[in-house]
Amino acid sequence: MARAYISIGSNIAPAANVLAALELLAGNFGPLRCSGVYRTPAVGFDGEDFLNMVVGIDTALPPLALAQRLREFEDLCGRVRGGARFAARTLDLDVLTYASEVLDSATLKLPRQEITEQAFVLGPLAEIAGHERHPVLGRAYAELWQAMRATTPPLMRVPLPGLDDIPQLPPAGEGR
């Protein structure tokens, strides 16, 4: 089994779609390691705010098969493809890392570039995997987040009713 970290984002019925994603992930992969949920402005277009979070899963699926499964989950939640890259969406599920693999294929690049570019990705990742190291940079996510935090506005953590009903792994350091 490999630990993969996945970013979740939605700005169309975001609470319902984030919860639907969590239920699909837990139903297919077992208990999740969940970050907090953060409200962030749309990036690259004018639109409603997103709800974003990161989850850790344990999976036997290889990286490309995992990415395909996540696309299927997006489709189940009404994701429409073919529009602008930066647009409103019901659900966005992206593999951020897969163990310590580095991959550069036509359909999947690991680790995902947004880890070091977007606070709404790195902050939640550092929250649940701060001691783990970026597979290319070799720096701990907590260290990368500390540097980014100094230059970005703070993230706004928000409650997500129903999150406590999702099967979750204990916090890092309390068993795996």
CSV table of N, CA, C and O in Angstrom, one decimal, residues 27-105:
chain,number,residue,atom,x,y,z
A,27,GLY,N,-15.2,5.3,1.1
A,27,GLY,CA,-15.9,4.1,0.6
A,27,GLY,C,-15.0,3.2,-0.2
A,27,GLY,O,-15.2,2.0,-0.3
A,28,ASN,N,-14.1,3.8,-1.0
A,28,ASN,CA,-13.2,3.1,-1.8
A,28,ASN,C,-11.8,2.8,-1.3
A,28,ASN,O,-11.2,1.8,-1.7
A,29,PHE,N,-11.4,3.6,-0.3
A,29,PHE,CA,-10.0,3.4,0.2
A,29,PHE,C,-9.9,3.3,1.7
A,29,PHE,O,-8.8,3.1,2.2
A,30,GLY,N,-11.0,3.4,2.4
A,30,GLY,CA,-11.0,3.2,3.8
A,30,GLY,C,-10.8,4.6,4.5
A,30,GLY,O,-10.9,5.6,3.9
A,31,PRO,N,-10.4,4.5,5.8
A,31,PRO,CA,-10.3,5.8,6.6
A,31,PRO,C,-9.3,6.7,5.9
A,31,PRO,O,-8.3,6.3,5.3
A,32,LEU,N,-9.6,8.0,6.0
A,32,LEU,CA,-8.9,9.1,5.4
A,32,LEU,C,-8.1,9.9,6.5
A,32,LEU,O,-8.5,9.9,7.7
A,33,ARG,N,-7.0,10.5,6.1
A,33,ARG,CA,-6.4,11.5,7.0
A,33,ARG,C,-6.8,12.8,6.4
A,33,ARG,O,-6.4,13.1,5.3
A,34,CYS,N,-7.6,13.6,7.1
A,34,CYS,CA,-8.2,14.8,6.6
A,34,CYS,C,-7.6,16.1,7.2
A,34,CYS,O,-7.5,16.2,8.5
A,35,SER,N,-7.3,17.0,6.4
A,35,SER,CA,-7.0,18.4,6.8
A,35,SER,C,-8.2,19.1,7.2
A,35,SER,O,-9.4,18.6,7.0
A,36,GLY,N,-8.1,20.3,7.7
A,36,GLY,CA,-9.2,21.2,7.9
A,36,GLY,C,-9.8,21.6,6.5
A,36,GLY,O,-9.1,21.3,5.5
A,37,VAL,N,-10.9,22.2,6.5
A,37,VAL,CA,-11.5,22.7,5.3
A,37,VAL,C,-11.3,24.2,5.2
A,37,VAL,O,-11.5,24.9,6.3
A,38,TYR,N,-10.9,24.8,4.1
A,38,TYR,CA,-10.6,26.2,4.0
A,38,TYR,C,-11.4,26.8,2.8
A,38,TYR,O,-11.5,26.2,1.8
A,39,ARG,N,-11.9,28.0,3.1
A,39,ARG,CA,-12.6,28.8,2.1
A,39,ARG,C,-11.5,29.7,1.4
A,39,ARG,O,-10.8,30.4,2.1
A,40,THR,N,-11.5,29.6,0.1
A,40,THR,CA,-10.5,30.4,-0.6
A,40,THR,C,-11.1,31.0,-1.9
A,40,THR,O,-12.0,30.5,-2.5
A,41,PRO,N,-10.7,32.2,-2.2
A,41,PRO,CA,-11.2,32.9,-3.4
A,41,PRO,C,-10.8,32.1,-4.7
A,41,PRO,O,-9.8,31.3,-4.7
A,42,ALA,N,-11.6,32.2,-5.7
A,42,ALA,CA,-11.3,31.6,-7.0
A,42,ALA,C,-10.0,32.1,-7.5
A,42,ALA,O,-9.7,33.3,-7.3
A,43,VAL,N,-9.2,31.3,-8.1
A,43,VAL,CA,-7.9,31.7,-8.7
A,43,VAL,C,-8.0,31.6,-10.2
A,43,VAL,O,-8.4,30.5,-10.7
A,44,GLY,N,-7.6,32.7,-10.9
A,44,GLY,CA,-7.6,32.6,-12.4
A,44,GLY,C,-8.9,33.0,-13.0
A,44,GLY,O,-9.0,33.0,-14.3
A,45,PHE,N,-10.0,33.2,-12.3
A,45,PHE,CA,-11.3,33.6,-12.8
A,45,PHE,C,-12.1,34.3,-11.7
A,45,PHE,O,-11.9,34.1,-10.5
A,46,ASP,N,-13.1,35.0,-12.2
A,46,ASP,CA,-14.1,35.6,-11.2
A,46,ASP,C,-15.1,34.5,-10.9
A,46,ASP,O,-15.8,34.0,-11.9
A,47,GLY,N,-15.3,34.2,-9.7
A,47,GLY,CA,-16.3,33.1,-9.3
A,47,GLY,C,-16.5,33.0,-7.8
A,47,GLY,O,-15.8,33.7,-7.1
A,48,GLU,N,-17.4,32.2,-7.5
A,48,GLU,CA,-17.7,31.9,-6.0
A,48,GLU,C,-16.4,31.4,-5.4
A,48,GLU,O,-15.6,30.7,-6.0
A,49,ASP,N,-16.3,31.5,-4.1
A,49,ASP,CA,-15.2,31.0,-3.3
A,49,ASP,C,-15.3,29.4,-3.4
A,49,ASP,O,-16.3,28.8,-3.5
A,50,PHE,N,-14.1,28.8,-3.2
A,50,PHE,CA,-13.9,27.4,-3.2
A,50,PHE,C,-13.9,26.9,-1.7
A,50,PHE,O,-13.4,27.7,-0.8
A,51,LEU,N,-14.3,25.7,-1.5
A,51,LEU,CA,-13.9,25.0,-0.3
A,51,LEU,C,-12.8,24.0,-0.7
A,51,LEU,O,-12.9,23.3,-1.8
A,52,ASN,N,-11.7,24.0,0.0
A,52,ASN,CA,-10.5,23.2,-0.3
A,52,ASN,C,-10.0,22.5,0.9
A,52,ASN,O,-10.1,23.0,2.1
A,53,MET,N,-9.5,21.3,0.7
A,53,MET,CA,-8.8,20.5,1.7
A,53,MET,C,-7.9,19.5,1.1
A,53,MET,O,-7.9,19.3,-0.1
A,54,VAL,N,-7.2,18.8,1.9
A,54,VAL,CA,-6.3,17.7,1.4
A,54,VAL,C,-6.6,16.5,2.3
A,54,VAL,O,-6.8,16.6,3.5
A,55,VAL,N,-6.6,15.3,1.7
A,55,VAL,CA,-6.8,14.1,2.4
A,55,VAL,C,-5.7,13.1,2.0
A,55,VAL,O,-5.1,13.1,0.9
A,56,GLY,N,-5.3,12.3,3.0
A,56,GLY,CA,-4.4,11.2,2.7
A,56,GLY,C,-5.1,9.9,2.6
A,56,GLY,O,-6.0,9.7,3.4
A,57,ILE,N,-4.8,9.0,1.7
A,57,ILE,CA,-5.4,7.7,1.6
A,57,ILE,C,-4.3,6.7,1.4
A,57,ILE,O,-3.2,7.0,1.0
A,58,ASP,N,-4.6,5.5,1.8
A,58,ASP,CA,-3.7,4.3,1.5
A,58,ASP,C,-4.3,3.5,0.4
A,58,ASP,O,-5.5,3.2,0.4
A,59,THR,N,-3.5,3.3,-0.6
A,59,THR,CA,-4.1,2.6,-1.8
A,59,THR,C,-3.1,1.6,-2.4
A,59,THR,O,-1.9,1.8,-2.4
A,60,ALA,N,-3.6,0.6,-3.1
A,60,ALA,CA,-2.8,-0.4,-3.8
A,60,ALA,C,-2.9,0.0,-5.3
A,60,ALA,O,-2.2,-0.6,-6.1
A,61,LEU,N,-3.8,0.9,-5.7
A,61,LEU,CA,-3.8,1.3,-7.1
A,61,LEU,C,-2.5,2.0,-7.5
A,61,LEU,O,-2.0,2.9,-6.7
A,62,PRO,N,-2.0,1.8,-8.7
A,62,PRO,CA,-0.9,2.6,-9.2
A,62,PRO,C,-1.3,4.0,-9.4
A,62,PRO,O,-2.5,4.3,-9.6
A,63,PRO,N,-0.3,4.9,-9.5
A,63,PRO,CA,-0.7,6.4,-9.7
A,63,PRO,C,-1.7,6.7,-10.8
A,63,PRO,O,-2.6,7.4,-10.6
A,64,LEU,N,-1.4,6.2,-12.0
A,64,LEU,CA,-2.3,6.5,-13.1
A,64,LEU,C,-3.7,6.0,-12.9
A,64,LEU,O,-4.7,6.6,-13.3
A,65,ALA,N,-3.8,4.8,-12.4
A,65,ALA,CA,-5.1,4.2,-12.1
A,65,ALA,C,-5.9,5.0,-11.0
A,65,ALA,O,-7.1,5.2,-11.1
A,66,LEU,N,-5.1,5.5,-10.0
A,66,LEU,CA,-5.7,6.3,-9.0
A,66,LEU,C,-6.2,7.6,-9.6
A,66,LEU,O,-7.3,8.0,-9.3
A,67,ALA,N,-5.4,8.3,-10.4
A,67,ALA,CA,-5.9,9.5,-11.1
A,67,ALA,C,-7.1,9.3,-11.9
A,67,ALA,O,-8.1,10.1,-11.9
A,68,GLN,N,-7.2,8.1,-12.6
A,68,GLN,CA,-8.4,7.8,-13.4
A,68,GLN,C,-9.6,7.6,-12.5
A,68,GLN,O,-10.7,8.1,-12.8
A,69,ARG,N,-9.4,6.9,-11.3
A,69,ARG,CA,-10.5,6.7,-10.4
A,69,ARG,C,-11.0,8.1,-9.9
A,69,ARG,O,-12.2,8.3,-9.8
A,70,LEU,N,-10.1,9.0,-9.6
A,70,LEU,CA,-10.5,10.3,-9.1
A,70,LEU,C,-11.3,11.0,-10.2
A,70,LEU,O,-12.3,11.7,-9.9
A,71,ARG,N,-11.0,10.9,-11.5
A,71,ARG,CA,-11.8,11.5,-12.6
A,71,ARG,C,-13.2,10.9,-12.6
A,71,ARG,O,-14.2,11.6,-12.8
A,72,GLU,N,-13.3,9.6,-12.3
A,72,GLU,CA,-14.6,9.0,-12.3
A,72,GLU,C,-15.4,9.6,-11.1
A,72,GLU,O,-16.6,9.8,-11.3
A,73,PHE,N,-14.8,9.8,-10.0
A,73,PHE,CA,-15.5,10.4,-8.8
A,73,PHE,C,-16.0,11.8,-9.2
A,73,PHE,O,-17.1,12.2,-8.8
A,74,GLU,N,-15.1,12.6,-9.9
A,74,GLU,CA,-15.5,13.9,-10.3
A,74,GLU,C,-16.7,13.8,-11.2
A,74,GLU,O,-17.7,14.6,-11.0
A,75,ASP,N,-16.7,12.9,-12.1
A,75,ASP,CA,-17.8,12.8,-13.1
A,75,ASP,C,-19.1,12.4,-12.3
A,75,ASP,O,-20.2,12.9,-12.6
A,76,LEU,N,-19.0,11.5,-11.3
A,76,LEU,CA,-20.2,11.1,-10.5
A,76,LEU,C,-20.8,12.4,-9.8
A,76,LEU,O,-22.0,12.4,-9.5
A,77,CYS,N,-20.0,13.3,-9.5
A,77,CYS,CA,-20.4,14.5,-8.8
A,77,CYS,C,-20.8,15.7,-9.8
A,77,CYS,O,-20.9,16.8,-9.4
A,78,GLY,N,-20.9,15.3,-11.1
A,78,GLY,CA,-21.4,16.3,-12.1
A,78,GLY,C,-20.4,17.2,-12.7
A,78,GLY,O,-20.7,18.2,-13.3
A,79,ARG,N,-19.1,16.8,-12.6
A,79,ARG,CA,-18.0,17.6,-13.3
A,79,ARG,C,-18.3,17.7,-14.8
A,79,ARG,O,-18.5,16.7,-15.4
A,80,VAL,N,-18.2,18.9,-15.3
A,80,VAL,CA,-18.3,19.1,-16.7
A,80,VAL,C,-16.9,19.4,-17.2
A,80,VAL,O,-16.2,20.3,-16.7
A,81,ARG,N,-16.5,18.7,-18.3
A,81,ARG,CA,-15.1,18.9,-18.8
A,81,ARG,C,-15.2,19.6,-20.1
A,81,ARG,O,-16.2,19.7,-20.8
A,82,GLY,N,-14.1,20.1,-20.5
A,82,GLY,CA,-14.0,20.8,-21.9
A,82,GLY,C,-14.1,22.3,-21.8
A,82,GLY,O,-13.9,22.9,-22.9
A,83,GLY,N,-14.3,22.9,-20.7
A,83,GLY,CA,-14.4,24.3,-20.6
A,83,GLY,C,-13.0,24.9,-20.3
A,83,GLY,O,-12.0,24.3,-20.5
A,84,ALA,N,-13.0,26.1,-19.8
A,84,ALA,CA,-11.8,26.8,-19.5
A,84,ALA,C,-11.1,26.1,-18.3
A,84,ALA,O,-11.8,25.5,-17.5
A,85,ARG,N,-9.8,26.1,-18.3
A,85,ARG,CA,-9.0,25.5,-17.3
A,85,ARG,C,-9.4,26.1,-15.9
A,85,ARG,O,-9.5,25.4,-14.9
A,86,PHE,N,-9.5,27.4,-15.8
A,86,PHE,CA,-9.8,28.1,-14.6
A,86,PHE,C,-11.3,28.5,-14.7
A,86,PHE,O,-11.6,29.5,-15.3
A,87,ALA,N,-12.1,27.7,-14.1
A,87,ALA,CA,-13.6,27.9,-14.1
A,87,ALA,C,-14.2,27.3,-12.9
A,87,ALA,O,-13.6,26.4,-12.2
A,88,ALA,N,-15.5,27.6,-12.7
A,88,ALA,CA,-16.2,27.0,-11.6
A,88,ALA,C,-16.4,25.5,-11.8
A,88,ALA,O,-16.4,25.1,-13.0
A,89,ARG,N,-16.4,24.8,-10.7
A,89,ARG,CA,-16.5,23.3,-10.9
A,89,ARG,C,-17.2,22.7,-9.7
A,89,ARG,O,-17.0,23.2,-8.5
A,90,THR,N,-17.9,21.6,-9.9
A,90,THR,CA,-18.5,20.9,-8.9
A,90,THR,C,-17.5,20.2,-8.0
A,90,THR,O,-17.6,20.2,-6.8
A,91,LEU,N,-16.4,19.7,-8.6
A,91,LEU,CA,-15.4,18.9,-7.9
A,91,LEU,C,-14.1,18.8,-8.6
A,91,LEU,O,-14.1,18.6,-9.9
A,92,ASP,N,-13.1,19.1,-7.9
A,92,ASP,CA,-11.7,18.9,-8.5
A,92,ASP,C,-10.9,18.0,-7.5
A,92,ASP,O,-10.8,18.4,-6.3
A,93,LEU,N,-10.5,16.9,-8.0
A,93,LEU,CA,-9.7,15.9,-7.2
A,93,LEU,C,-8.4,15.7,-7.9
A,93,LEU,O,-8.4,15.3,-9.0
A,94,ASP,N,-7.3,16.1,-7.2
A,94,ASP,CA,-6.0,16.0,-7.8
A,94,ASP,C,-5.0,15.2,-6.9
A,94,ASP,O,-4.9,15.5,-5.7
A,95,VAL,N,-4.3,14.2,-7.5
A,95,VAL,CA,-3.3,13.5,-6.8
A,95,VAL,C,-2.1,14.5,-6.6
A,95,VAL,O,-1.6,15.0,-7.6
A,96,LEU,N,-1.7,14.8,-5.4
A,96,LEU,CA,-0.6,15.7,-5.1
A,96,LEU,C,0.7,14.9,-5.1
A,96,LEU,O,1.7,15.3,-5.7
A,97,THR,N,0.7,13.8,-4.3
A,97,THR,CA,1.8,13.0,-4.2
A,97,THR,C,1.4,11.5,-4.1
A,97,THR,O,0.2,11.2,-3.7
A,98,TYR,N,2.2,10.6,-4.4
A,98,TYR,CA,2.0,9.2,-4.3
A,98,TYR,C,3.3,8.6,-3.8
A,98,TYR,O,4.3,8.5,-4.5
A,99,ALA,N,3.3,8.3,-2.5
A,99,ALA,CA,4.5,7.9,-1.8
A,99,ALA,C,5.6,8.9,-2.1
A,99,ALA,O,5.3,10.1,-2.1
A,100,SER,N,6.8,8.4,-2.5
A,100,SER,CA,7.8,9.4,-2.9
A,100,SER,C,8.1,9.4,-4.4
A,100,SER,O,9.1,9.8,-4.9
A,101,GLU,N,7.1,8.9,-5.2
A,101,GLU,CA,7.2,8.8,-6.6
A,101,GLU,C,7.3,10.2,-7.3
A,101,GLU,O,6.7,11.1,-6.9
A,102,VAL,N,8.2,10.2,-8.3
A,102,VAL,CA,8.3,11.3,-9.2
A,102,VAL,C,7.8,10.8,-10.6
A,102,VAL,O,8.4,9.8,-11.1
A,103,LEU,N,6.9,11.4,-11.2
A,103,LEU,CA,6.3,10.9,-12.4
A,103,LEU,C,6.0,12.1,-13.3
A,103,LEU,O,5.5,13.2,-12.9
A,104,ASP,N,6.3,12.0,-14.6
A,104,ASP,CA,6.0,13.0,-15.6
A,104,ASP,C,5.4,12.3,-16.8
A,104,ASP,O,6.1,12.0,-17.8
A,105,SER,N,4.1,12.1,-16.8
A,105,SER,CA,3.4,11.4,-17.9
A,105,SER,C,2.5,12.5,-18.6
A,105,SER,O,2.3,13.6,-18.0
